[in-house]
Amino acid sequence: MERLQKIIANSGYTSRRKAEELILKGKVTVNGQVVKELGTKVKSNDWIEIDGYKISQEQKVYYLLNKPRGIITSTNDEKGRKTVVDLIQTDKRIYPVGRLDYDTTGALILTNDGDLANLLMHPKNKIDKVYIAKVKGLIGKKEILALQKGVYIDGIKTSNAKARIKKYDKKTDTSIVELIIHEGKNHQVKKMFEAINYEVLKLKREQIDFLNLDHLKSGEYRIINPKEVKKLYNDAINQ
Ligand code: URA
């Protein structure tokens, strides 16, 4: 059972506030009866109409994709390029939770559940995202400490992060760094390295909360099962 205004908002018909206005104005019917009370609970098979327009209570779906390089994170592209949504076979209107750059690979959640998407993206909910960055040069302890304590990007300090050097390759003069953050500003990881004067050559998101890329090759995806969805909700709410 869900609140009527929430179901209307989730359907994409209008915002929750507008849905409340429509309910109060007597424009909404449930199984043919006008419902004017805000917060009325409705079932998934109840027939909801607004001014004669049927609202669909779409089933929620959740996917974890291992995003390949060279694909844009968007629902559609004006230049007609392939998007992450095109990689997933579904008849539902799904969208990506957050954004990975065109050249970034790795874990990306796609869903039609706006509530979960918002919870996972809000930095106050502190959902960890684990990134592996290949950067040019030798990273020192001082730089790692700076990443951990926060650096300034676009005039704003990033919050506490976890960072560690995984490897340094002398031949190519590159370092592999694991960076765990819970914010999701545009190009955040690249900008954090830029702030300490390092260039990111390759970037992969290895994990979102407890969801890793086990058994998923580049371009492959899997359904996030109901138990995992529940855990994502719990983790976002209880951080
Ligand atoms: N940070 C970046 O710079 N790029 C991404 O794709 C994700 C995080």
XYZ file of C-alpha atoms and ligand atoms in Angstrom:
247
model
C 0.000 0.000 0.000
C 1.314 3.426 -0.961
C 0.063 6.964 -0.578
C -1.996 8.169 -3.507
C 0.043 11.344 -4.116
C 3.258 9.310 -4.130
C 1.910 6.895 -6.720
C 0.805 9.779 -8.933
C 4.233 11.431 -8.606
C 6.052 8.128 -9.241
C 4.044 7.595 -12.406
C 5.658 10.734 -13.843
C 2.287 12.447 -14.340
C 3.208 15.411 -12.132
C 5.081 16.375 -8.958
C 3.939 15.222 -5.531
C 2.858 18.758 -4.611
C 0.754 19.120 -7.769
C -0.689 15.659 -7.162
C -1.825 16.836 -3.726
C -3.515 19.866 -5.292
C -5.310 17.639 -7.804
C -6.503 15.331 -5.031
C -7.826 18.257 -2.957
C -9.623 19.616 -6.022
C -11.438 16.298 -6.431
C -9.842 15.488 -9.790
C -8.563 12.071 -8.745
C -10.581 8.859 -8.648
C -9.640 5.483 -7.232
C -11.696 2.617 -8.639
C -14.224 5.144 -9.903
C -14.654 6.995 -6.594
C -13.450 10.571 -6.088
C -10.815 10.654 -3.336
C -10.146 14.021 -1.730
C -8.206 12.915 1.296
C -4.427 13.349 1.160
C -2.501 10.285 2.203
C -5.153 7.788 1.161
C -3.416 4.435 0.758
C -3.908 2.572 -2.488
C -3.016 -0.933 -3.641
C -0.909 -1.792 -6.671
C -3.961 -3.036 -8.594
C -6.206 -0.054 -7.787
C -7.432 1.846 -10.849
C -6.391 5.500 -10.546
C -7.559 8.238 -12.910
C -6.935 11.988 -13.064
C -9.471 13.850 -15.179
C -10.158 10.565 -16.928
C -6.451 9.813 -17.579
C -5.340 6.411 -16.284
C -2.243 6.477 -14.087
C 0.027 3.497 -14.500
C 1.548 1.968 -11.407
C 4.617 0.664 -13.103
C 6.430 -2.224 -11.519
C 9.831 -1.151 -10.182
C 12.923 -2.652 -11.798
C 16.587 -2.420 -10.770
C 19.714 -3.245 -12.768
C 23.448 -3.193 -12.153
C 25.450 -2.517 -15.317
C 29.176 -2.785 -15.915
C 29.356 0.298 -18.109
C 31.829 0.085 -20.991
C 33.988 2.977 -22.159
C 32.551 5.141 -24.945
C 28.888 5.071 -23.880
C 27.069 8.094 -22.499
C 25.226 8.032 -19.187
C 21.903 9.500 -20.198
C 18.438 8.356 -21.204
C 18.751 9.779 -24.700
C 21.332 11.631 -26.724
C 20.548 14.443 -29.150
C 23.334 13.206 -31.437
C 21.778 9.745 -31.499
C 24.705 8.030 -29.801
C 24.159 4.848 -27.839
C 23.356 5.398 -24.159
C 23.597 3.166 -21.089
C 19.811 2.668 -21.249
C 20.169 1.098 -24.719
C 22.320 -1.651 -23.199
C 19.458 -2.949 -21.048
C 16.521 -4.925 -22.380
C 13.410 -3.685 -20.651
C 10.059 -2.177 -21.547
C 10.212 0.081 -18.468
C 11.361 3.703 -18.531
C 14.577 3.330 -16.591
C 17.281 5.907 -15.982
C 20.792 5.874 -14.543
C 21.410 6.678 -10.876
C 24.063 9.363 -11.093
C 26.547 9.674 -13.874
C 29.705 8.057 -15.174
C 31.740 9.951 -17.760
C 31.898 8.797 -21.396
C 35.351 7.313 -20.804
C 34.683 5.957 -17.296
C 33.795 2.295 -16.864
C 32.200 0.223 -14.138
C 29.261 -0.058 -11.771
C 26.109 1.861 -12.619
C 22.598 1.319 -11.250
C 19.618 1.870 -13.551
C 16.054 1.886 -12.283
C 12.601 3.440 -12.561
C 12.451 3.870 -8.769
C 12.900 7.598 -8.206
C 12.833 7.265 -4.426
C 15.785 4.892 -4.315
C 17.658 6.912 -6.940
C 17.323 10.075 -4.841
C 18.358 8.321 -1.641
C 21.446 6.807 -3.242
C 22.521 10.074 -4.842
C 22.094 12.359 -1.843
C 25.528 12.880 -0.260
C 24.030 13.083 3.234
C 23.169 9.377 2.963
C 26.879 8.572 2.603
C 26.634 5.712 0.115
C 30.219 4.678 -0.625
C 31.379 4.538 -4.198
C 34.699 2.818 -4.805
C 36.797 4.118 -7.701
C 40.040 2.795 -9.104
C 42.018 5.500 -10.847
C 45.137 5.110 -12.944
C 47.037 8.366 -12.708
C 50.202 9.701 -14.282
C 53.191 9.848 -11.951
C 54.118 8.643 -8.498
C 51.547 9.496 -5.841
C 52.989 10.231 -2.427
C 51.661 9.941 1.112
C 51.088 13.688 1.241
C 48.771 13.590 -1.763
C 46.862 10.594 -0.400
C 46.337 12.480 2.853
C 45.053 15.496 0.935
C 42.526 13.332 -0.931
C 41.396 11.843 2.374
C 40.981 15.150 4.146
C 39.320 16.909 1.244
C 40.509 19.096 -1.597
C 38.929 22.143 -3.189
C 37.078 21.641 -6.440
C 35.286 24.621 -7.916
C 35.808 26.424 -4.604
C 34.110 23.761 -2.469
C 35.915 21.326 -0.214
C 35.202 17.640 -0.802
C 34.207 15.644 2.276
C 36.319 13.037 3.989
C 37.276 10.194 1.702
C 39.274 7.003 1.868
C 42.281 6.756 -0.396
C 45.171 4.336 -0.772
C 47.878 3.561 -3.273
C 47.427 0.096 -4.743
C 50.400 0.008 -7.098
C 53.102 2.057 -8.773
C 54.439 0.994 -12.166
C 57.942 2.313 -12.711
C 58.017 1.448 -16.424
C 54.974 3.526 -17.330
C 55.328 5.923 -14.370
C 51.712 5.436 -13.364
C 50.007 4.865 -10.010
C 46.846 2.921 -9.291
C 44.819 4.552 -6.514
C 41.659 3.391 -4.775
C 39.428 6.284 -3.805
C 36.195 5.829 -1.846
C 33.811 8.785 -1.807
C 30.136 9.300 -1.081
C 29.630 12.534 -2.970
C 28.869 12.606 -6.685
C 29.783 15.982 -8.074
C 30.372 16.224 -11.809
C 33.748 14.679 -12.709
C 34.485 14.519 -8.992
C 37.301 11.969 -9.043
C 39.112 13.561 -11.973
C 38.775 16.984 -10.373
C 40.032 15.711 -7.016
C 43.189 14.446 -8.702
C 43.439 17.625 -10.721
C 43.375 19.547 -7.434
C 46.563 17.751 -6.367
C 48.058 18.138 -9.849
C 47.619 14.598 -11.127
C 45.975 13.524 -14.350
C 43.570 10.576 -14.387
C 44.358 8.329 -17.346
C 41.745 5.673 -16.640
C 38.835 5.501 -14.232
C 36.643 2.626 -13.136
C 33.920 2.479 -10.485
C 34.359 -0.884 -8.821
C 31.601 -0.760 -6.279
C 28.472 1.110 -5.143
C 27.730 0.382 -1.488
C 27.934 -3.469 -1.371
C 27.287 -3.978 -5.103
C 30.433 -5.002 -6.946
C 31.129 -6.132 -10.494
C 31.592 -9.840 -9.729
C 30.624 -11.986 -12.748
C 29.843 -8.924 -14.892
C 31.997 -8.367 -17.930
C 32.126 -4.965 -19.605
C 28.686 -4.214 -21.107
C 26.960 -6.932 -19.089
C 24.263 -6.302 -16.518
C 22.188 -8.152 -13.975
C 18.993 -7.642 -12.025
C 19.498 -6.313 -8.502
C 17.397 -8.749 -6.461
C 14.706 -7.657 -3.954
C 16.910 -8.500 -0.953
C 19.662 -6.273 -2.348
C 17.152 -3.485 -3.091
C 16.007 -3.635 0.520
C 19.612 -3.454 1.706
C 20.273 -0.430 -0.524
C 17.250 1.328 1.006
C 18.399 0.392 4.515
C 21.968 1.496 3.939
C 20.853 4.839 2.467
C 18.398 5.542 5.278
C 20.606 4.377 8.150
C 23.937 5.938 7.243
N 34.286 11.017 -11.151
C 34.714 11.341 -12.389
O 35.563 12.181 -12.562
N 34.151 10.701 -13.427
C 33.224 9.748 -13.305
O 32.767 9.204 -14.302
C 32.792 9.429 -12.006
C 33.345 10.076 -10.948
